[in-house]
């Protein structure tokens, strides 16, 4: 079965476009052999054979020229397809590069957006607090007030200490005076 398929395939390849090129060549060969083997019996018959031979040869030449033109056209189409293929490959490669560049741009844009969101969040936090210069001025004012209050505290503590000492001295003086008064009262009672 496979040999029959191979024979049919070979005949189709030899036959070309299926226009009977193989049969035409076989007929040409047979006609040529008949023409050569024919005796010069009748010149009109010989002329007739010659004309048929010329017609068959011209048909074969026409078929050969046609096949040659088809082959040239196929070669040109193949070259065109190869150019188109290389152009398409170049465009595909360029598209891949553009896709890669677009992905990189997208990543950069995402990072920029993330940074911008972080920046905006920090700006909101910073805006909630007073400016550094205002805070510094307030801090200096509070430090001055604290210093003044510390000085007032020291002054009041020293006055308090002085008053305690004075009060203690007063209490001692009162105690002595009471002692003196009670001694005097005892003496006056003893004398009376």
mmCIF file of C-alpha atoms in Angstrom:
data_model
loop_
_atom_site.group_PDB
_atom_site.id
_atom_site.type_symbol
_atom_site.label_atom_id
_atom_site.label_comp_id
_atom_site.label_asym_id
_atom_site.label_seq_id
_atom_site.Cartn_x
_atom_site.Cartn_y
_atom_site.Cartn_z
ATOM 1 C CA UNK A 1 0.000 0.000 0.000
ATOM 2 C CA UNK A 2 2.811 2.411 0.868
ATOM 3 C CA UNK A 3 4.530 1.768 -2.472
ATOM 4 C CA UNK A 4 1.338 2.703 -4.320
ATOM 5 C CA UNK A 5 1.128 5.902 -2.270
ATOM 6 C CA UNK A 6 4.746 6.680 -3.110
ATOM 7 C CA UNK A 7 4.102 6.045 -6.815
ATOM 8 C CA UNK A 8 1.055 8.321 -6.782
ATOM 9 C CA UNK A 9 2.988 10.968 -4.886
ATOM 10 C CA UNK A 10 5.876 10.802 -7.387
ATOM 11 C CA UNK A 11 3.477 11.024 -10.325
ATOM 12 C CA UNK A 12 1.797 14.042 -8.761
ATOM 13 C CA UNK A 13 5.185 15.665 -8.218
ATOM 14 C CA UNK A 14 6.258 14.917 -11.771
ATOM 15 C CA UNK A 15 2.886 15.919 -13.174
ATOM 16 C CA UNK A 16 3.303 19.374 -11.658
ATOM 17 C CA UNK A 17 -0.010 21.186 -11.470
ATOM 18 C CA UNK A 18 -1.982 18.136 -12.591
ATOM 19 C CA UNK A 19 -2.168 19.302 -16.175
ATOM 20 C CA UNK A 20 -0.864 16.054 -17.604
ATOM 21 C CA UNK A 21 2.776 17.079 -18.050
ATOM 22 C CA UNK A 22 3.885 13.501 -17.544
ATOM 23 C CA UNK A 23 1.472 12.213 -20.209
ATOM 24 C CA UNK A 24 2.419 15.048 -22.518
ATOM 25 C CA UNK A 25 6.103 14.123 -22.275
ATOM 26 C CA UNK A 26 5.292 10.461 -22.805
ATOM 27 C CA UNK A 27 3.185 11.349 -25.846
ATOM 28 C CA UNK A 28 6.027 13.575 -27.136
ATOM 29 C CA UNK A 29 8.494 10.712 -26.776
ATOM 30 C CA UNK A 30 6.175 8.286 -28.568
ATOM 31 C CA UNK A 31 5.458 10.802 -31.323
ATOM 32 C CA UNK A 32 9.169 11.462 -31.761
ATOM 33 C CA UNK A 33 9.899 7.730 -31.955
ATOM 34 C CA UNK A 34 7.087 7.246 -34.496
ATOM 35 C CA UNK A 35 8.385 10.202 -36.485
ATOM 36 C CA UNK A 36 11.905 8.796 -36.525
ATOM 37 C CA UNK A 37 10.804 5.239 -37.335
ATOM 38 C CA UNK A 38 8.289 6.288 -39.965
ATOM 39 C CA UNK A 39 9.404 5.656 -43.474
ATOM 40 C CA UNK A 40 8.964 8.322 -46.006
ATOM 41 C CA UNK A 41 5.783 6.825 -47.348
ATOM 42 C CA UNK A 42 3.600 9.854 -47.523
ATOM 43 C CA UNK A 43 5.114 13.334 -47.211
ATOM 44 C CA UNK A 44 1.802 14.858 -46.064
ATOM 45 C CA UNK A 45 1.523 12.308 -43.276
ATOM 46 C CA UNK A 46 5.108 12.971 -42.330
ATOM 47 C CA UNK A 47 4.397 16.725 -42.376
ATOM 48 C CA UNK A 48 1.344 16.086 -40.246
ATOM 49 C CA UNK A 49 3.458 14.138 -37.716
ATOM 50 C CA UNK A 50 6.023 16.902 -37.760
ATOM 51 C CA UNK A 51 3.361 19.531 -37.042
ATOM 52 C CA UNK A 52 1.947 17.444 -34.142
ATOM 53 C CA UNK A 53 5.480 17.046 -32.814
ATOM 54 C CA UNK A 54 6.050 20.823 -33.011
ATOM 55 C CA UNK A 55 2.720 21.495 -31.302
ATOM 56 C CA UNK A 56 3.525 19.042 -28.509
ATOM 57 C CA UNK A 57 7.011 20.567 -28.112
ATOM 58 C CA UNK A 58 5.540 24.085 -27.972
ATOM 59 C CA UNK A 59 2.993 22.888 -25.398
ATOM 60 C CA UNK A 60 5.825 21.385 -23.321
ATOM 61 C CA UNK A 61 7.863 24.593 -23.681
ATOM 62 C CA UNK A 62 4.817 26.624 -22.722
ATOM 63 C CA UNK A 63 4.255 24.373 -19.722
ATOM 64 C CA UNK A 64 7.958 24.625 -18.824
ATOM 65 C CA UNK A 65 7.901 28.442 -19.134
ATOM 66 C CA UNK A 66 4.739 28.541 -17.088
ATOM 67 C CA UNK A 67 6.350 26.366 -14.395
ATOM 68 C CA UNK A 68 9.455 28.533 -14.462
ATOM 69 C CA UNK A 69 7.330 31.665 -14.033
ATOM 70 C CA UNK A 70 5.423 30.001 -11.206
ATOM 71 C CA UNK A 71 8.709 28.985 -9.606
ATOM 72 C CA UNK A 72 10.051 32.559 -9.914
ATOM 73 C CA UNK A 73 6.810 33.933 -8.512
ATOM 74 C CA UNK A 74 6.961 31.439 -5.641
ATOM 75 C CA UNK A 75 10.580 32.436 -4.979
ATOM 76 C CA UNK A 76 9.590 36.110 -4.940
ATOM 77 C CA UNK A 77 6.663 35.365 -2.637
ATOM 78 C CA UNK A 78 8.952 33.341 -0.391
ATOM 79 C CA UNK A 79 11.398 36.246 -0.269
ATOM 80 C CA UNK A 80 8.498 38.609 0.462
ATOM 81 C CA UNK A 81 7.228 36.305 3.179
ATOM 82 C CA UNK A 82 10.718 36.058 4.669
ATOM 83 C CA UNK A 83 10.965 39.863 4.719
ATOM 84 C CA UNK A 84 7.479 40.091 6.213
ATOM 85 C CA UNK A 85 8.421 37.428 8.746
ATOM 86 C CA UNK A 86 11.592 39.287 9.755
ATOM 87 C CA UNK A 87 9.610 42.569 9.942
ATOM 88 C CA UNK A 88 6.981 40.893 12.113
ATOM 89 C CA UNK A 89 9.687 39.351 14.307
ATOM 90 C CA UNK A 90 11.268 42.801 14.679
ATOM 91 C CA UNK A 91 7.909 44.317 15.569
ATOM 92 C CA UNK A 92 7.237 41.522 18.059
ATOM 93 C CA UNK A 93 10.656 42.098 19.619
ATOM 94 C CA UNK A 94 9.967 45.826 19.715
ATOM 95 C CA UNK A 95 6.558 45.155 21.292
ATOM 96 C CA UNK A 96 8.221 42.960 23.953
ATOM 97 C CA UNK A 97 10.683 45.768 24.687
ATOM 98 C CA UNK A 98 7.840 48.275 24.920
ATOM 99 C CA UNK A 99 5.941 45.935 27.245
ATOM 100 C CA UNK A 100 9.037 45.550 29.443
ATOM 101 C CA UNK A 101 9.535 49.335 29.443
ATOM 102 C CA UNK A 102 5.855 49.863 30.251
ATOM 103 C CA UNK A 103 6.090 47.403 33.155
ATOM 104 C CA UNK A 104 9.125 49.258 34.462
ATOM 105 C CA UNK A 105 7.307 52.589 34.056
ATOM 106 C CA UNK A 106 4.307 51.125 35.877
ATOM 107 C CA UNK A 107 6.502 49.978 38.771
ATOM 108 C CA UNK A 108 8.093 53.438 38.929
ATOM 109 C CA UNK A 109 4.662 55.084 38.844
ATOM 110 C CA UNK A 110 3.452 52.818 41.662
ATOM 111 C CA UNK A 111 6.527 53.674 43.730
ATOM 112 C CA UNK A 112 6.038 57.396 43.060
ATOM 113 C CA UNK A 113 2.380 57.113 44.052
ATOM 114 C CA UNK A 114 3.297 55.254 47.237
ATOM 115 C CA UNK A 115 5.922 57.882 48.067
ATOM 116 C CA UNK A 116 3.414 60.660 47.370
ATOM 117 C CA UNK A 117 0.832 59.040 49.687
ATOM 118 C CA UNK A 118 3.469 58.692 52.413
ATOM 119 C CA UNK A 119 4.494 62.300 51.870
ATOM 120 C CA UNK A 120 0.873 63.494 52.138
ATOM 121 C CA UNK A 121 0.369 61.488 55.351
ATOM 122 C CA UNK A 122 3.519 63.037 56.829
ATOM 123 C CA UNK A 123 2.369 66.506 55.765
ATOM 124 C CA UNK A 124 -0.942 65.978 57.599
ATOM 125 C CA UNK A 125 0.894 64.861 60.734
ATOM 126 C CA UNK A 126 3.281 67.810 60.527
ATOM 127 C CA UNK A 127 0.435 70.272 59.972
ATOM 128 C CA UNK A 128 -1.244 69.045 63.175
ATOM 129 C CA UNK A 129 1.738 70.252 65.199
ATOM 130 C CA UNK A 130 2.828 73.879 65.525
ATOM 131 C CA UNK A 131 5.824 75.170 63.617
ATOM 132 C CA UNK A 132 9.275 74.594 65.107
ATOM 133 C CA UNK A 133 9.952 78.322 65.498
ATOM 134 C CA UNK A 134 6.674 78.827 67.392
ATOM 135 C CA UNK A 135 7.429 75.837 69.597
ATOM 136 C CA UNK A 136 10.931 77.181 70.231
ATOM 137 C CA UNK A 137 9.546 80.593 71.232
ATOM 138 C CA UNK A 138 6.996 78.946 73.533
ATOM 139 C CA UNK A 139 9.739 76.803 75.046
ATOM 140 C CA UNK A 140 11.924 79.851 75.701
ATOM 141 C CA UNK A 141 8.974 81.679 77.305
ATOM 142 C CA UNK A 142 8.237 78.646 79.493
ATOM 143 C CA UNK A 143 11.919 78.366 80.469
ATOM 144 C CA UNK A 144 11.966 82.064 81.460
ATOM 145 C CA UNK A 145 8.756 81.592 83.441
ATOM 146 C CA UNK A 146 10.207 78.481 85.091
ATOM 147 C CA UNK A 147 13.374 80.371 85.980
ATOM 148 C CA UNK A 148 11.320 83.201 87.442
ATOM 149 C CA UNK A 149 9.195 80.757 89.409
ATOM 150 C CA UNK A 150 12.315 78.950 90.678
ATOM 151 C CA UNK A 151 13.778 82.262 91.810
ATOM 152 C CA UNK A 152 10.470 83.151 93.518
ATOM 153 C CA UNK A 153 10.444 79.706 95.152
ATOM 154 C CA UNK A 154 13.986 80.175 96.445
ATOM 155 C CA UNK A 155 13.076 83.616 97.723
ATOM 156 C CA UNK A 156 9.931 82.282 99.412
ATOM 157 C CA UNK A 157 11.818 79.294 100.858
ATOM 158 C CA UNK A 158 14.473 81.600 102.279
ATOM 159 C CA UNK A 159 11.714 83.859 103.750
ATOM 160 C CA UNK A 160 9.949 80.784 105.136
ATOM 161 C CA UNK A 161 13.182 79.584 106.718
ATOM 162 C CA UNK A 162 13.745 83.050 108.175
ATOM 163 C CA UNK A 163 10.154 83.142 109.489
ATOM 164 C CA UNK A 164 10.569 79.685 111.044
ATOM 165 C CA UNK A 165 13.723 80.761 112.756
ATOM 166 C CA UNK A 166 11.998 83.922 113.929
ATOM 167 C CA UNK A 167 8.957 81.923 115.025
ATOM 168 C CA UNK A 168 11.190 79.452 116.849
ATOM 169 C CA UNK A 169 12.977 82.350 118.523
ATOM 170 C CA UNK A 170 9.621 83.881 119.387
ATOM 171 C CA UNK A 171 8.455 80.610 120.889
ATOM 172 C CA UNK A 172 11.647 80.328 122.884
ATOM 173 C CA UNK A 173 11.243 83.913 124.019
ATOM 174 C CA UNK A 174 7.626 83.251 125.013
ATOM 175 C CA UNK A 175 8.655 80.122 126.862
ATOM 176 C CA UNK A 176 11.369 82.044 128.717
ATOM 177 C CA UNK A 177 8.994 84.889 129.398
ATOM 178 C CA UNK A 178 6.435 82.460 130.754
ATOM 179 C CA UNK A 179 9.105 80.865 132.849
ATOM 180 C CA UNK A 180 10.168 84.271 134.134
ATOM 181 C CA UNK A 181 6.529 85.230 134.717
ATOM 182 C CA UNK A 182 5.777 82.018 136.549
ATOM 183 C CA UNK A 183 8.920 82.489 138.672
ATOM 184 C CA UNK A 184 7.829 86.053 139.422
ATOM 185 C CA UNK A 185 4.356 84.881 140.255
ATOM 186 C CA UNK A 186 5.732 82.268 142.611
ATOM 187 C CA UNK A 187 7.988 84.805 144.275
ATOM 188 C CA UNK A 188 5.193 87.229 144.652
ATOM 189 C CA UNK A 189 3.066 84.550 146.144
ATOM 190 C CA UNK A 190 5.781 83.562 148.490
ATOM 191 C CA UNK A 191 6.284 87.147 149.516
ATOM 192 C CA UNK A 192 2.708 87.740 150.099
#
